[in-house]
């Protein structure tokens, strides 16, 4: 038997969701049975699977000890590097400047050195994240950026901030701006590109078309040319929709692939410049809440940007 006291980070969850995270070794079929036969109770009373938990509730589980996962003596995230480029931090969020080459989350090739791993280590060493005190919540990223792209990533320190920011991201109340260098000189200095994107999961590549098809997703990419030298253009981009590889694929589809992008551009185009990494950076973020933001209302209308984009000065110096 074991009791779990619901804290603020766990409040608001359904009972079954809470149990799945708190006791991951317990099979779902048994979990549903134990709730039904009252071997799992809330505040000493029978509860339903769909019961929403409040802070301070006590979930009592009269189940075999074998289902309670033992905490590891050492956490995997402590193996992550300690280096973290923090642009802004408060009690609820962290804004990090992720460098190109760093994964946002683990994948099948890299598990330890990820941005979220570094953030967990940072908060753990500050004493702000203690896994033993959390039944289900872990610090989480609100947005992610491809491994080969650098820029601003938001991390939530608590469950309420995560819920709010996920909703704001979905409702387009967070505006993300990118800088990139593209091949050629665009005919229009500013505009909004529109099209339809289809993703090939096996190849991890997308295609863009101006014609609709059933499995496609609409994309809209707003841009403004900052400067051009005839061969290359420095462009600011605002994502009006957020799809996989949207900026890279959209500009390539109109004949202006990103400098250094071997997947959507060509090596022949990039070879003369000697760069193998793509010129794309998520450099600015604006919070623009049109609905209530709860504990994060203080962020409304605030703007954050990275102090240095590695290729911007190189472009103006004529080194590209």
mmCIF file of C-alpha atoms in Angstrom:
data_model
loop_
_atom_site.group_PDB
_atom_site.id
_atom_site.type_symbol
_atom_site.label_atom_id
_atom_site.label_comp_id
_atom_site.label_asym_id
_atom_site.label_seq_id
_atom_site.Cartn_x
_atom_site.Cartn_y
_atom_site.Cartn_z
ATOM 1 C CA UNK A 1 0.000 0.000 0.000
ATOM 2 C CA UNK A 2 1.216 3.503 -0.785
ATOM 3 C CA UNK A 3 -0.240 7.016 -0.564
ATOM 4 C CA UNK A 4 0.417 9.780 -3.070
ATOM 5 C CA UNK A 5 -0.413 13.375 -2.155
ATOM 6 C CA UNK A 6 -1.352 15.450 -5.192
ATOM 7 C CA UNK A 7 0.721 18.639 -5.479
ATOM 8 C CA UNK A 8 0.097 21.736 -7.586
ATOM 9 C CA UNK A 9 1.922 20.296 -10.596
ATOM 10 C CA UNK A 10 -0.300 17.205 -10.583
ATOM 11 C CA UNK A 11 -3.591 19.001 -9.914
ATOM 12 C CA UNK A 12 -6.188 19.021 -12.674
ATOM 13 C CA UNK A 13 -5.265 15.609 -14.085
ATOM 14 C CA UNK A 14 -7.649 12.702 -14.430
ATOM 15 C CA UNK A 15 -7.088 9.900 -11.948
ATOM 16 C CA UNK A 16 -6.071 7.361 -14.606
ATOM 17 C CA UNK A 17 -3.563 9.785 -16.158
ATOM 18 C CA UNK A 18 -2.049 10.494 -12.761
ATOM 19 C CA UNK A 19 -1.672 6.806 -11.919
ATOM 20 C CA UNK A 20 -0.142 5.975 -15.317
ATOM 21 C CA UNK A 21 2.628 8.483 -14.663
ATOM 22 C CA UNK A 22 3.045 7.866 -10.931
ATOM 23 C CA UNK A 23 3.075 4.060 -11.201
ATOM 24 C CA UNK A 24 4.211 3.273 -14.764
ATOM 25 C CA UNK A 25 4.748 -0.443 -13.985
ATOM 26 C CA UNK A 26 1.049 -0.970 -13.245
ATOM 27 C CA UNK A 27 -0.713 -2.355 -16.366
ATOM 28 C CA UNK A 28 -3.721 -0.319 -17.466
ATOM 29 C CA UNK A 29 -6.055 -3.299 -17.304
ATOM 30 C CA UNK A 30 -5.157 -3.832 -13.649
ATOM 31 C CA UNK A 31 -5.365 -0.109 -12.936
ATOM 32 C CA UNK A 32 -8.946 0.051 -14.220
ATOM 33 C CA UNK A 33 -9.843 -3.057 -12.228
ATOM 34 C CA UNK A 34 -8.284 -1.730 -9.015
ATOM 35 C CA UNK A 35 -10.157 1.556 -9.357
ATOM 36 C CA UNK A 36 -13.391 -0.347 -9.907
ATOM 37 C CA UNK A 37 -12.941 -2.668 -6.889
ATOM 38 C CA UNK A 38 -11.766 0.218 -4.649
ATOM 39 C CA UNK A 39 -8.162 -0.909 -4.251
ATOM 40 C CA UNK A 40 -7.332 2.599 -5.489
ATOM 41 C CA UNK A 41 -9.136 5.407 -3.640
ATOM 42 C CA UNK A 42 -9.090 9.195 -3.491
ATOM 43 C CA UNK A 43 -9.281 10.714 -0.006
ATOM 44 C CA UNK A 44 -10.335 7.312 1.325
ATOM 45 C CA UNK A 45 -13.356 7.090 -0.958
ATOM 46 C CA UNK A 46 -14.211 5.321 -4.174
ATOM 47 C CA UNK A 47 -13.345 7.320 -7.288
ATOM 48 C CA UNK A 48 -14.001 7.114 -10.998
ATOM 49 C CA UNK A 49 -11.384 6.788 -13.724
ATOM 50 C CA UNK A 50 -12.374 10.258 -14.945
ATOM 51 C CA UNK A 51 -12.128 11.904 -11.504
ATOM 52 C CA UNK A 52 -10.116 15.125 -11.732
ATOM 53 C CA UNK A 53 -7.639 15.538 -8.906
ATOM 54 C CA UNK A 54 -7.137 18.651 -6.790
ATOM 55 C CA UNK A 55 -4.038 19.792 -4.937
ATOM 56 C CA UNK A 56 -3.962 18.117 -1.533
ATOM 57 C CA UNK A 57 -5.953 15.040 -2.575
ATOM 58 C CA UNK A 58 -4.528 11.752 -1.334
ATOM 59 C CA UNK A 59 -4.525 8.823 -3.750
ATOM 60 C CA UNK A 60 -4.223 5.549 -1.841
ATOM 61 C CA UNK A 61 -3.163 2.450 -3.741
ATOM 62 C CA UNK A 62 -3.652 -0.965 -2.124
ATOM 63 C CA UNK A 63 -1.559 -2.849 -4.654
ATOM 64 C CA UNK A 64 1.517 -5.076 -4.672
ATOM 65 C CA UNK A 65 4.849 -3.400 -3.957
ATOM 66 C CA UNK A 66 6.289 -4.810 -7.194
ATOM 67 C CA UNK A 67 4.353 -2.173 -9.145
ATOM 68 C CA UNK A 68 5.975 0.745 -7.373
ATOM 69 C CA UNK A 69 8.980 1.749 -9.400
ATOM 70 C CA UNK A 70 12.096 2.402 -7.367
ATOM 71 C CA UNK A 71 13.783 5.739 -7.931
ATOM 72 C CA UNK A 72 17.223 5.396 -9.545
ATOM 73 C CA UNK A 73 20.165 6.303 -7.371
ATOM 74 C CA UNK A 74 21.394 8.662 -10.062
ATOM 75 C CA UNK A 75 19.290 10.408 -12.660
ATOM 76 C CA UNK A 76 20.155 10.164 -16.351
ATOM 77 C CA UNK A 77 19.854 13.921 -16.838
ATOM 78 C CA UNK A 78 22.833 14.454 -14.529
ATOM 79 C CA UNK A 79 24.976 13.017 -17.351
ATOM 80 C CA UNK A 80 23.915 15.884 -19.627
ATOM 81 C CA UNK A 81 26.375 18.793 -20.050
ATOM 82 C CA UNK A 82 25.816 21.712 -17.694
ATOM 83 C CA UNK A 83 26.186 24.360 -20.402
ATOM 84 C CA UNK A 84 22.965 26.291 -20.906
ATOM 85 C CA UNK A 85 22.471 29.635 -22.658
ATOM 86 C CA UNK A 86 19.661 31.307 -20.714
ATOM 87 C CA UNK A 87 18.069 34.421 -22.212
ATOM 88 C CA UNK A 88 15.424 34.865 -19.525
ATOM 89 C CA UNK A 89 14.244 33.049 -16.409
ATOM 90 C CA UNK A 90 11.631 33.508 -13.696
ATOM 91 C CA UNK A 91 9.710 31.248 -11.298
ATOM 92 C CA UNK A 92 7.614 29.761 -14.113
ATOM 93 C CA UNK A 93 9.632 29.610 -17.329
ATOM 94 C CA UNK A 94 13.095 29.536 -18.852
ATOM 95 C CA UNK A 95 13.941 30.885 -22.311
ATOM 96 C CA UNK A 96 17.020 29.168 -23.712
ATOM 97 C CA UNK A 97 19.130 29.903 -26.765
ATOM 98 C CA UNK A 98 19.634 26.403 -28.176
ATOM 99 C CA UNK A 99 22.708 26.133 -30.349
ATOM 100 C CA UNK A 100 22.686 24.244 -33.641
ATOM 101 C CA UNK A 101 23.737 20.632 -33.166
ATOM 102 C CA UNK A 102 21.923 20.162 -29.848
ATOM 103 C CA UNK A 103 18.781 18.024 -29.809
ATOM 104 C CA UNK A 104 15.680 19.400 -28.120
ATOM 105 C CA UNK A 105 14.560 15.920 -26.981
ATOM 106 C CA UNK A 106 16.200 12.470 -27.042
ATOM 107 C CA UNK A 107 15.958 10.445 -30.241
ATOM 108 C CA UNK A 108 17.058 6.963 -31.289
ATOM 109 C CA UNK A 109 20.675 8.120 -31.629
ATOM 110 C CA UNK A 110 21.158 10.456 -28.662
ATOM 111 C CA UNK A 111 19.592 10.126 -25.218
ATOM 112 C CA UNK A 112 21.774 12.060 -22.802
ATOM 113 C CA UNK A 113 22.930 15.340 -24.364
ATOM 114 C CA UNK A 114 19.679 17.136 -25.106
ATOM 115 C CA UNK A 115 18.337 20.573 -24.266
ATOM 116 C CA UNK A 116 15.667 19.175 -21.947
ATOM 117 C CA UNK A 117 18.332 17.045 -20.230
ATOM 118 C CA UNK A 118 20.483 20.127 -19.631
ATOM 119 C CA UNK A 119 17.486 22.048 -18.284
ATOM 120 C CA UNK A 120 16.550 19.253 -15.868
ATOM 121 C CA UNK A 121 20.126 19.117 -14.593
ATOM 122 C CA UNK A 122 20.236 22.907 -14.197
ATOM 123 C CA UNK A 123 16.977 23.004 -12.215
ATOM 124 C CA UNK A 124 17.948 19.946 -10.152
ATOM 125 C CA UNK A 125 21.256 21.524 -9.151
ATOM 126 C CA UNK A 126 19.412 24.741 -8.225
ATOM 127 C CA UNK A 127 17.030 22.722 -6.060
ATOM 128 C CA UNK A 128 14.004 23.745 -8.141
ATOM 129 C CA UNK A 129 13.358 20.286 -9.576
ATOM 130 C CA UNK A 130 13.362 17.364 -7.145
ATOM 131 C CA UNK A 131 12.081 14.211 -8.899
ATOM 132 C CA UNK A 132 11.328 12.482 -5.584
ATOM 133 C CA UNK A 133 8.805 15.220 -4.795
ATOM 134 C CA UNK A 134 6.981 14.933 -8.129
ATOM 135 C CA UNK A 135 4.532 12.147 -8.904
ATOM 136 C CA UNK A 136 4.205 12.871 -12.611
ATOM 137 C CA UNK A 137 5.419 16.349 -13.643
ATOM 138 C CA UNK A 138 8.820 16.984 -15.177
ATOM 139 C CA UNK A 139 10.112 20.287 -16.600
ATOM 140 C CA UNK A 140 9.063 20.329 -20.251
ATOM 141 C CA UNK A 141 9.690 22.190 -23.495
ATOM 142 C CA UNK A 142 6.800 24.170 -24.940
ATOM 143 C CA UNK A 143 8.305 24.322 -28.421
ATOM 144 C CA UNK A 144 11.120 22.489 -30.102
ATOM 145 C CA UNK A 145 13.634 23.314 -32.803
ATOM 146 C CA UNK A 146 15.339 20.923 -35.213
ATOM 147 C CA UNK A 147 18.791 19.714 -34.230
ATOM 148 C CA UNK A 148 20.513 21.716 -36.975
ATOM 149 C CA UNK A 149 18.627 24.927 -36.206
ATOM 150 C CA UNK A 150 19.477 27.230 -33.337
ATOM 151 C CA UNK A 151 17.314 29.638 -31.401
ATOM 152 C CA UNK A 152 14.811 30.340 -28.659
ATOM 153 C CA UNK A 153 13.119 27.458 -26.860
ATOM 154 C CA UNK A 154 10.652 27.870 -23.975
ATOM 155 C CA UNK A 155 10.724 25.502 -20.994
ATOM 156 C CA UNK A 156 7.974 25.377 -18.356
ATOM 157 C CA UNK A 157 9.000 24.857 -14.733
ATOM 158 C CA UNK A 158 5.556 23.827 -13.508
ATOM 159 C CA UNK A 159 2.441 22.142 -14.806
ATOM 160 C CA UNK A 160 0.236 25.246 -14.813
ATOM 161 C CA UNK A 161 2.715 27.207 -16.924
ATOM 162 C CA UNK A 162 3.015 24.264 -19.301
ATOM 163 C CA UNK A 163 -0.755 24.014 -19.745
ATOM 164 C CA UNK A 164 -1.092 27.754 -20.372
ATOM 165 C CA UNK A 165 1.781 27.986 -22.855
ATOM 166 C CA UNK A 166 0.723 24.881 -24.774
ATOM 167 C CA UNK A 167 -2.682 26.506 -25.243
ATOM 168 C CA UNK A 168 -1.162 29.854 -26.232
ATOM 169 C CA UNK A 169 1.119 28.134 -28.734
ATOM 170 C CA UNK A 170 -1.834 26.287 -30.258
ATOM 171 C CA UNK A 171 -3.900 29.482 -30.447
ATOM 172 C CA UNK A 172 -1.058 31.454 -32.086
ATOM 173 C CA UNK A 173 -0.646 33.870 -29.204
ATOM 174 C CA UNK A 174 3.137 33.398 -29.313
ATOM 175 C CA UNK A 175 4.861 34.923 -32.342
ATOM 176 C CA UNK A 176 8.107 33.295 -33.473
ATOM 177 C CA UNK A 177 10.541 35.075 -35.789
ATOM 178 C CA UNK A 178 13.486 33.569 -37.637
ATOM 179 C CA UNK A 179 16.495 34.922 -39.484
ATOM 180 C CA UNK A 180 17.795 33.042 -42.486
ATOM 181 C CA UNK A 181 20.018 33.465 -45.516
ATOM 182 C CA UNK A 182 18.593 32.215 -48.813
ATOM 183 C CA UNK A 183 20.101 31.787 -52.247
ATOM 184 C CA UNK A 184 19.256 34.457 -54.792
ATOM 185 C CA UNK A 185 17.302 37.679 -54.642
ATOM 186 C CA UNK A 186 13.558 37.506 -54.078
ATOM 187 C CA UNK A 187 11.362 39.448 -56.518
ATOM 188 C CA UNK A 188 9.173 40.818 -53.736
ATOM 189 C CA UNK A 189 10.870 42.353 -50.708
ATOM 190 C CA UNK A 190 8.071 41.192 -48.414
ATOM 191 C CA UNK A 191 5.009 39.006 -48.548
ATOM 192 C CA UNK A 192 3.309 35.865 -47.311
ATOM 193 C CA UNK A 193 4.024 32.527 -48.972
ATOM 194 C CA UNK A 194 1.097 30.107 -49.005
ATOM 195 C CA UNK A 195 0.990 26.443 -49.909
ATOM 196 C CA UNK A 196 0.364 22.883 -48.807
ATOM 197 C CA UNK A 197 2.857 20.622 -47.094
ATOM 198 C CA UNK A 198 3.023 16.824 -47.142
ATOM 199 C CA UNK A 199 5.384 14.951 -44.827
ATOM 200 C CA UNK A 200 7.177 11.712 -45.672
ATOM 201 C CA UNK A 201 7.767 10.104 -42.270
ATOM 202 C CA UNK A 202 10.157 7.449 -43.614
ATOM 203 C CA UNK A 203 12.489 9.999 -45.199
ATOM 204 C CA UNK A 204 11.877 12.743 -42.606
ATOM 205 C CA UNK A 205 11.340 15.135 -45.468
ATOM 206 C CA UNK A 206 8.449 17.280 -46.659
ATOM 207 C CA UNK A 207 7.248 18.517 -50.027
ATOM 208 C CA UNK A 208 5.412 21.773 -50.714
ATOM 209 C CA UNK A 209 2.828 22.384 -53.389
ATOM 210 C CA UNK A 210 0.504 25.229 -54.348
ATOM 211 C CA UNK A 211 -2.287 22.713 -54.940
ATOM 212 C CA UNK A 212 -4.330 21.094 -52.199
ATOM 213 C CA UNK A 213 -4.377 17.345 -51.636
ATOM 214 C CA UNK A 214 -6.145 15.331 -48.975
ATOM 215 C CA UNK A 215 -3.097 14.463 -46.848
ATOM 216 C CA UNK A 216 -1.619 17.973 -47.001
ATOM 217 C CA UNK A 217 -1.501 20.664 -44.333
ATOM 218 C CA UNK A 218 -1.849 24.343 -45.129
ATOM 219 C CA UNK A 219 1.242 26.475 -44.519
ATOM 220 C CA UNK A 220 1.693 30.239 -44.405
ATOM 221 C CA UNK A 221 5.127 31.839 -44.173
ATOM 222 C CA UNK A 222 5.460 35.618 -43.781
ATOM 223 C CA UNK A 223 8.801 37.138 -44.777
ATOM 224 C CA UNK A 224 10.666 40.421 -45.096
ATOM 225 C CA UNK A 225 13.967 40.801 -46.963
ATOM 226 C CA UNK A 226 16.362 42.734 -44.730
ATOM 227 C CA UNK A 227 19.229 42.966 -47.204
ATOM 228 C CA UNK A 228 20.592 41.325 -50.346
ATOM 229 C CA UNK A 229 23.911 41.268 -52.167
ATOM 230 C CA UNK A 230 22.527 39.841 -55.408
ATOM 231 C CA UNK A 231 23.617 36.269 -54.737
ATOM 232 C CA UNK A 232 22.284 35.879 -51.193
ATOM 233 C CA UNK A 233 19.506 37.493 -49.172
ATOM 234 C CA UNK A 234 19.145 37.992 -45.410
ATOM 235 C CA UNK A 235 15.491 37.402 -44.572
ATOM 236 C CA UNK A 236 13.305 37.709 -41.472
ATOM 237 C CA UNK A 237 10.532 35.105 -41.314
ATOM 238 C CA UNK A 238 7.451 34.852 -39.131
ATOM 239 C CA UNK A 239 5.772 31.466 -38.978
ATOM 240 C CA UNK A 240 2.029 31.888 -39.312
ATOM 241 C CA UNK A 241 1.739 28.104 -39.215
ATOM 242 C CA UNK A 242 4.254 25.794 -37.592
ATOM 243 C CA UNK A 243 4.967 22.687 -39.649
ATOM 244 C CA UNK A 244 7.961 20.368 -39.946
ATOM 245 C CA UNK A 245 10.790 22.001 -41.969
ATOM 246 C CA UNK A 246 8.318 24.676 -43.092
ATOM 247 C CA UNK A 247 10.783 27.526 -43.698
ATOM 248 C CA UNK A 248 13.367 25.343 -45.406
ATOM 249 C CA UNK A 249 10.899 23.599 -47.693
ATOM 250 C CA UNK A 250 8.792 26.666 -48.471
ATOM 251 C CA UNK A 251 11.687 28.816 -49.670
ATOM 252 C CA UNK A 252 13.183 25.899 -51.601
ATOM 253 C CA UNK A 253 9.821 25.423 -53.350
ATOM 254 C CA UNK A 254 10.028 28.956 -54.808
ATOM 255 C CA UNK A 255 13.632 28.550 -55.927
ATOM 256 C CA UNK A 256 15.380 30.160 -52.948
ATOM 257 C CA UNK A 257 16.675 27.369 -50.675
ATOM 258 C CA UNK A 258 18.499 28.244 -47.472
ATOM 259 C CA UNK A 259 22.248 28.577 -47.610
ATOM 260 C CA UNK A 260 23.863 25.425 -46.213
ATOM 261 C CA UNK A 261 20.715 23.314 -46.445
ATOM 262 C CA UNK A 262 21.698 20.073 -48.169
ATOM 263 C CA UNK A 263 18.296 18.433 -47.756
ATOM 264 C CA UNK A 264 16.135 20.999 -49.543
ATOM 265 C CA UNK A 265 18.877 22.811 -51.453
ATOM 266 C CA UNK A 266 21.776 21.376 -53.434
ATOM 267 C CA UNK A 267 25.390 20.755 -52.518
ATOM 268 C CA UNK A 268 26.438 22.421 -55.742
ATOM 269 C CA UNK A 269 24.852 25.694 -54.608
ATOM 270 C CA UNK A 270 26.350 25.507 -51.132
ATOM 271 C CA UNK A 271 29.828 24.279 -52.044
ATOM 272 C CA UNK A 272 31.214 27.636 -53.177
ATOM 273 C CA UNK A 273 30.454 29.178 -49.776
ATOM 274 C CA UNK A 274 32.075 26.384 -47.764
ATOM 275 C CA UNK A 275 29.283 26.025 -45.208
ATOM 276 C CA UNK A 276 27.626 22.719 -44.358
ATOM 277 C CA UNK A 277 25.188 23.964 -41.712
ATOM 278 C CA UNK A 278 21.955 25.698 -42.566
ATOM 279 C CA UNK A 279 21.606 29.440 -42.089
ATOM 280 C CA UNK A 280 18.452 29.493 -39.979
ATOM 281 C CA UNK A 281 17.929 30.846 -36.467
ATOM 282 C CA UNK A 282 14.855 31.346 -34.286
ATOM 283 C CA UNK A 283 15.963 34.700 -32.954
ATOM 284 C CA UNK A 284 12.891 36.501 -31.567
ATOM 285 C CA UNK A 285 9.767 35.657 -29.563
ATOM 286 C CA UNK A 286 6.813 37.913 -28.731
ATOM 287 C CA UNK A 287 4.119 37.053 -26.195
ATOM 288 C CA UNK A 288 0.842 38.440 -27.520
ATOM 289 C CA UNK A 289 -1.972 37.122 -25.343
ATOM 290 C CA UNK A 290 -5.490 37.844 -26.553
ATOM 291 C CA UNK A 291 -7.076 35.712 -23.838
ATOM 292 C CA UNK A 292 -6.404 35.330 -20.110
ATOM 293 C CA UNK A 293 -2.967 33.917 -19.344
ATOM 294 C CA UNK A 294 -3.441 33.247 -15.639
ATOM 295 C CA UNK A 295 -0.169 33.179 -13.717
ATOM 296 C CA UNK A 296 1.724 34.170 -16.890
ATOM 297 C CA UNK A 297 -0.216 37.363 -17.623
ATOM 298 C CA UNK A 298 2.893 39.391 -16.714
ATOM 299 C CA UNK A 299 4.545 38.109 -19.915
ATOM 300 C CA UNK A 300 1.955 39.691 -22.198
ATOM 301 C CA UNK A 301 3.463 42.003 -24.851
ATOM 302 C CA UNK A 302 6.999 41.163 -23.792
ATOM 303 C CA UNK A 303 9.585 40.546 -26.475
ATOM 304 C CA UNK A 304 12.756 38.478 -26.189
ATOM 305 C CA UNK A 305 15.565 37.970 -28.675
ATOM 306 C CA UNK A 306 18.985 36.363 -28.801
ATOM 307 C CA UNK A 307 21.836 38.884 -28.594
ATOM 308 C CA UNK A 308 23.849 37.376 -31.428
ATOM 309 C CA UNK A 309 22.953 35.348 -34.520
ATOM 310 C CA UNK A 310 26.179 33.800 -35.763
ATOM 311 C CA UNK A 311 25.679 34.499 -39.472
ATOM 312 C CA UNK A 312 24.171 38.016 -39.308
ATOM 313 C CA UNK A 313 27.468 39.868 -38.874
ATOM 314 C CA UNK A 314 29.135 37.620 -41.441
ATOM 315 C CA UNK A 315 26.513 38.633 -43.993
ATOM 316 C CA UNK A 316 27.014 42.369 -43.418
ATOM 317 C CA UNK A 317 30.802 42.040 -43.454
ATOM 318 C CA UNK A 318 30.573 40.403 -46.858
ATOM 319 C CA UNK A 319 32.216 37.217 -45.621
ATOM 320 C CA UNK A 320 29.591 34.904 -47.137
#
